[in-house]
Short mmCIF file of C-alpha atoms in Angstrom, two decimals:
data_model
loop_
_atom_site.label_atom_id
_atom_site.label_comp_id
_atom_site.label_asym_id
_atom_site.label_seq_id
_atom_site.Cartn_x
_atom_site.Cartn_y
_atom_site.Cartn_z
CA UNK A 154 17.94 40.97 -20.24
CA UNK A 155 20.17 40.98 -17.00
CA UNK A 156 19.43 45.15 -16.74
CA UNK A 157 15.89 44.44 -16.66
CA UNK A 158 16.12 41.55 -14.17
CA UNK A 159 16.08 43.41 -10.78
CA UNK A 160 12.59 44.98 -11.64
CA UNK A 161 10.99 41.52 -12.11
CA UNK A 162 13.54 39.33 -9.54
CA UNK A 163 10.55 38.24 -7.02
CA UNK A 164 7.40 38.52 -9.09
CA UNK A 165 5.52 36.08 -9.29
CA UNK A 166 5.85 33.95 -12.79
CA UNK A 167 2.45 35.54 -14.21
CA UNK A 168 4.34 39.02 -13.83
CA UNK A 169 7.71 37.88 -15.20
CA UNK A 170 5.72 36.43 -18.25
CA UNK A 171 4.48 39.82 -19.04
CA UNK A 172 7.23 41.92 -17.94
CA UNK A 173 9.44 39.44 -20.75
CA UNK A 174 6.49 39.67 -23.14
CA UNK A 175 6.07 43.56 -23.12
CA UNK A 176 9.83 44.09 -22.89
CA UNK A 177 10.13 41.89 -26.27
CA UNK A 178 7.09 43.96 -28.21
CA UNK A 179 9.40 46.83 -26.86
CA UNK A 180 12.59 45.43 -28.46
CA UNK A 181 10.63 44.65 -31.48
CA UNK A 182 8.90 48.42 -31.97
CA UNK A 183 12.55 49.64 -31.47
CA UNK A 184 14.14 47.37 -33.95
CA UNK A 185 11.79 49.23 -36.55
CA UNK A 186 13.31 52.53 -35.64
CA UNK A 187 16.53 50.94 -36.21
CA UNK A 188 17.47 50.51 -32.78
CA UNK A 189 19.54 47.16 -32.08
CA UNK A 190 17.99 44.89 -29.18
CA UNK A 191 18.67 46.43 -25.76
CA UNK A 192 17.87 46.53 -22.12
CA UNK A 193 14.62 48.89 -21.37
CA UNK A 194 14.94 48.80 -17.61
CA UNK A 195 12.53 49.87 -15.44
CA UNK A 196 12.44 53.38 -13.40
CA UNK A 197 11.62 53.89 -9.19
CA UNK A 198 7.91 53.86 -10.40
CA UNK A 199 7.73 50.55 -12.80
CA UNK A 200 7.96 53.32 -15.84
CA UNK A 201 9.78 51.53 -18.84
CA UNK A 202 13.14 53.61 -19.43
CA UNK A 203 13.70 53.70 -23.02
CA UNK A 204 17.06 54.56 -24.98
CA UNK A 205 18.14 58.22 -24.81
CA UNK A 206 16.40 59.82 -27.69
CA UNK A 207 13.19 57.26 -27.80
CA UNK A 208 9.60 58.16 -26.43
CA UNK A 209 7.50 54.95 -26.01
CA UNK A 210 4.95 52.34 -23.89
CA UNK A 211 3.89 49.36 -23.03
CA UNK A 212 0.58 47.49 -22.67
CA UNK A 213 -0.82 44.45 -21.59
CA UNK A 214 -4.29 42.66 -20.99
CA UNK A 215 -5.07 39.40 -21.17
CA UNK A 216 -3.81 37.65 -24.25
CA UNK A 217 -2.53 40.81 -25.62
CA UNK A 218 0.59 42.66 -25.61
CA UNK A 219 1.74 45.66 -27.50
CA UNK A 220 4.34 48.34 -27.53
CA UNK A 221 4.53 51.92 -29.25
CA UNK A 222 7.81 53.78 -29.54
CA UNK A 223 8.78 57.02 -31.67
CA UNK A 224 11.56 59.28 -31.96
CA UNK A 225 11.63 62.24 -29.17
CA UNK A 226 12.01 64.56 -32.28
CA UNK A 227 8.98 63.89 -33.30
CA UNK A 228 6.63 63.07 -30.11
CA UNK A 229 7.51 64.71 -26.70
CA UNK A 230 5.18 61.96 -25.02
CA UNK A 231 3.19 58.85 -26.26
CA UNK A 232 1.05 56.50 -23.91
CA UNK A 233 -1.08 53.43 -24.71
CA UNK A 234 -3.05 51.23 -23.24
CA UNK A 235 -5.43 47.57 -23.71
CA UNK A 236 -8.46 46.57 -22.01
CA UNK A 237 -10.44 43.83 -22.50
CA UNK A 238 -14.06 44.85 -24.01
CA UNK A 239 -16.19 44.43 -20.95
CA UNK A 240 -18.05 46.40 -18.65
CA UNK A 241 -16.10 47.84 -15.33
CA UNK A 242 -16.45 46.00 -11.93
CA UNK A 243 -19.41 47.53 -9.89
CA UNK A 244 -18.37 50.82 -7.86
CA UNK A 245 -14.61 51.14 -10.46
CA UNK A 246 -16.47 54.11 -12.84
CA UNK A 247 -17.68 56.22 -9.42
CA UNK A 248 -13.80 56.27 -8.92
CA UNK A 249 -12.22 56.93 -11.87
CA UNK A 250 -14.84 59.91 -13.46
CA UNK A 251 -16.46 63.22 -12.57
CA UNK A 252 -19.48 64.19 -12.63
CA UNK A 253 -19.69 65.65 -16.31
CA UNK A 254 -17.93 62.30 -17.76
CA UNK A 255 -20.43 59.75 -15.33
CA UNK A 256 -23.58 62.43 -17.03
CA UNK A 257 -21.82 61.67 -20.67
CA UNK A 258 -21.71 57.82 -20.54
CA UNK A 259 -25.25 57.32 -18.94
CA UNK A 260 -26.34 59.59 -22.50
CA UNK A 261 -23.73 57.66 -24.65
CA UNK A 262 -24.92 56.45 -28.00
CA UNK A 263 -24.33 53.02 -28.61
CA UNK A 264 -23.66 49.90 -26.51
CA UNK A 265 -19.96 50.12 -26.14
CA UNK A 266 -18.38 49.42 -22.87
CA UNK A 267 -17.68 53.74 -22.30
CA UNK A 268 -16.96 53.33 -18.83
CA UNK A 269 -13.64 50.65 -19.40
CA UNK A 270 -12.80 53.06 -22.48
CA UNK A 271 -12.75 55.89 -20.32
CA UNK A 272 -10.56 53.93 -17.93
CA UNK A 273 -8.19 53.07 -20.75
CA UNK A 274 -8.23 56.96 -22.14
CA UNK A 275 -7.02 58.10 -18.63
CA UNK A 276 -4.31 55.03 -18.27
CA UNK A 277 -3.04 56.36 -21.53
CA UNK A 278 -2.89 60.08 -20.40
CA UNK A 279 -1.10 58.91 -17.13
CA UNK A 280 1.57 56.91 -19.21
CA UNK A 281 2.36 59.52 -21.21
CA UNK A 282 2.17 62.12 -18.59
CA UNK A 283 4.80 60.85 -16.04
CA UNK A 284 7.53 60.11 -18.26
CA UNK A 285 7.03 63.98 -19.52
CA UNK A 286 7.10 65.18 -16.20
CA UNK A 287 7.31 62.94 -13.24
CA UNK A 288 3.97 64.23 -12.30
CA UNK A 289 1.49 61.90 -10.53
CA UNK A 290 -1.86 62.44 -12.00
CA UNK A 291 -5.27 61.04 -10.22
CA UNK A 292 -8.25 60.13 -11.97
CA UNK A 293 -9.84 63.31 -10.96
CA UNK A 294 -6.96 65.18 -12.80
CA UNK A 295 -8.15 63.94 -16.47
CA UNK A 296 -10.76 64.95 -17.50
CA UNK A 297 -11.79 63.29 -20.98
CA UNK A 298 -14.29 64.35 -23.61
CA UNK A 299 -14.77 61.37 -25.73
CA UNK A 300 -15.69 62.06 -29.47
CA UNK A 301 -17.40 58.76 -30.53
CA UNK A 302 -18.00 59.73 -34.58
CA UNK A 303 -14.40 59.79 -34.76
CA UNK A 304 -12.71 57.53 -32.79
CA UNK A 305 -10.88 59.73 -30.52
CA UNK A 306 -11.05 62.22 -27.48
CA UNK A 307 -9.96 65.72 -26.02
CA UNK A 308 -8.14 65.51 -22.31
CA UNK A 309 -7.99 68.34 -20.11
CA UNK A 310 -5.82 68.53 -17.13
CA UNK A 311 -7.11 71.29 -15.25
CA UNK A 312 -5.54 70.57 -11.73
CA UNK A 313 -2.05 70.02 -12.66
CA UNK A 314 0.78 71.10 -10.90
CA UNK A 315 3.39 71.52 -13.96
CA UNK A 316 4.11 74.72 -15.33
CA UNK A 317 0.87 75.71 -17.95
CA UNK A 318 3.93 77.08 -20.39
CA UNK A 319 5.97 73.74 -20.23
CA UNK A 320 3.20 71.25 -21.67
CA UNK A 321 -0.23 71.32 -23.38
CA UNK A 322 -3.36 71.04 -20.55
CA UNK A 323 -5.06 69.79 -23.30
CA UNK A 324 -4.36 66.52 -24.83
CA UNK A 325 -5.67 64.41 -27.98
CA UNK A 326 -6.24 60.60 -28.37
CA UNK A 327 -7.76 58.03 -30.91
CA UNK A 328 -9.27 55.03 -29.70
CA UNK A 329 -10.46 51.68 -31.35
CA UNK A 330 -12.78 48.76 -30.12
CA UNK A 331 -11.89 45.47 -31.98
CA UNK A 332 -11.76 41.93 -31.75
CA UNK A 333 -13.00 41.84 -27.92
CA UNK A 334 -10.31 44.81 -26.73
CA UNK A 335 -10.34 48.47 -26.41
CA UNK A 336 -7.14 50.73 -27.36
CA UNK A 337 -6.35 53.69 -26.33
CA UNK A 338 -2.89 55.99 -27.45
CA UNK A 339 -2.49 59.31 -26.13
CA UNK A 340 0.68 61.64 -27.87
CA UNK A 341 2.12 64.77 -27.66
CA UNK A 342 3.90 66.15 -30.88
CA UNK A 343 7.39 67.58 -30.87
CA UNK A 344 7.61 70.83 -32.11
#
């Protein structure tokens, strides 16, 4: 849509195809709120802006695309994300853990890729973090407990500047690992 256009104006095509793609999951999730089609520009930071009322996402990896919206009434915050179900690059988990979750996933049960689903938990957190509160988090300033009977995990955000009466510092997620990707949605209930 022509509102969306400046955000996307000289990417390169790869970046307009998923921009357009995500946008249209976007349009689509909406629709089944009720919401007619409309523009979901994007903010100073790339953050989707979503119709006054209307929490949501957007995710992408390759050959998937998804988008998750919900009524502010209900959900204060929601963030998802996609990976694709393979290990991280060399050196990536040494920058994107501490020292409790590196000692948790060299323990892990299981052969799932815990490193990229850690990377996905935190993505999540950070998507629906900003939005909230137009705080930048770092890697260092999630720290995720990952609960693998259940399919979810427990976020803390210990070093966070926001007001501790404003927002929960601790967060809950569910995660899935299917058909080669791993999901990850972080939300924060309304009250």
């Amino acid at each position: 849509m022509a509102e969306e256009e400046s955000a996307i104006a000289t990417a390169v095509e790869s970046r307009r195809r998923e921009f357009s793609i995500g946008r249209a999951c976007a349009r689509a999730a909406l629709s089944k709120l009720g919401f007619p089609p409309c523009a979901i520009p994007s903010g100073p930071h790339r953050e989707p802006l979503w119709p006054s009322g209307i929490v949501g996402s957007i995710t992408h990896c390759a050959g998937f695309y998804a988008a998750a919206v919900a009524l502010q009434e209900d959900y204060v915050a929601l963030g998802i994300d996609a990976e694709v179900d393979e290990e991280l690059p060399s050196g990536v988990l040494s920058l994107i853990s501490g020292d409790e979750e590196r000692y948790w996933i060299a323990n892990a049960p299981g052969r799932l890729n815990w490193g990229r689903l850690l990377f996905s938990a935190k993505e999540s957190i950070f998507k629906a973090w900003y939005p909230l509160t137009r705080e930048w988090l770092g890697f260092e300033d999630a720290v995720v407990t990952i609960v693998p009977h259940d399919g979810s995990f427990v976020v803390q955000l210990p070093h966070t500047h926001v007001l501790a009466n404003d927002y929960p510092r601790k967060l809950r997620g569910r995660f899935l690992v299917a058909n080669g990707l791993i999901l990850t949605a972080v939300f924060i209930a309304g009250p």
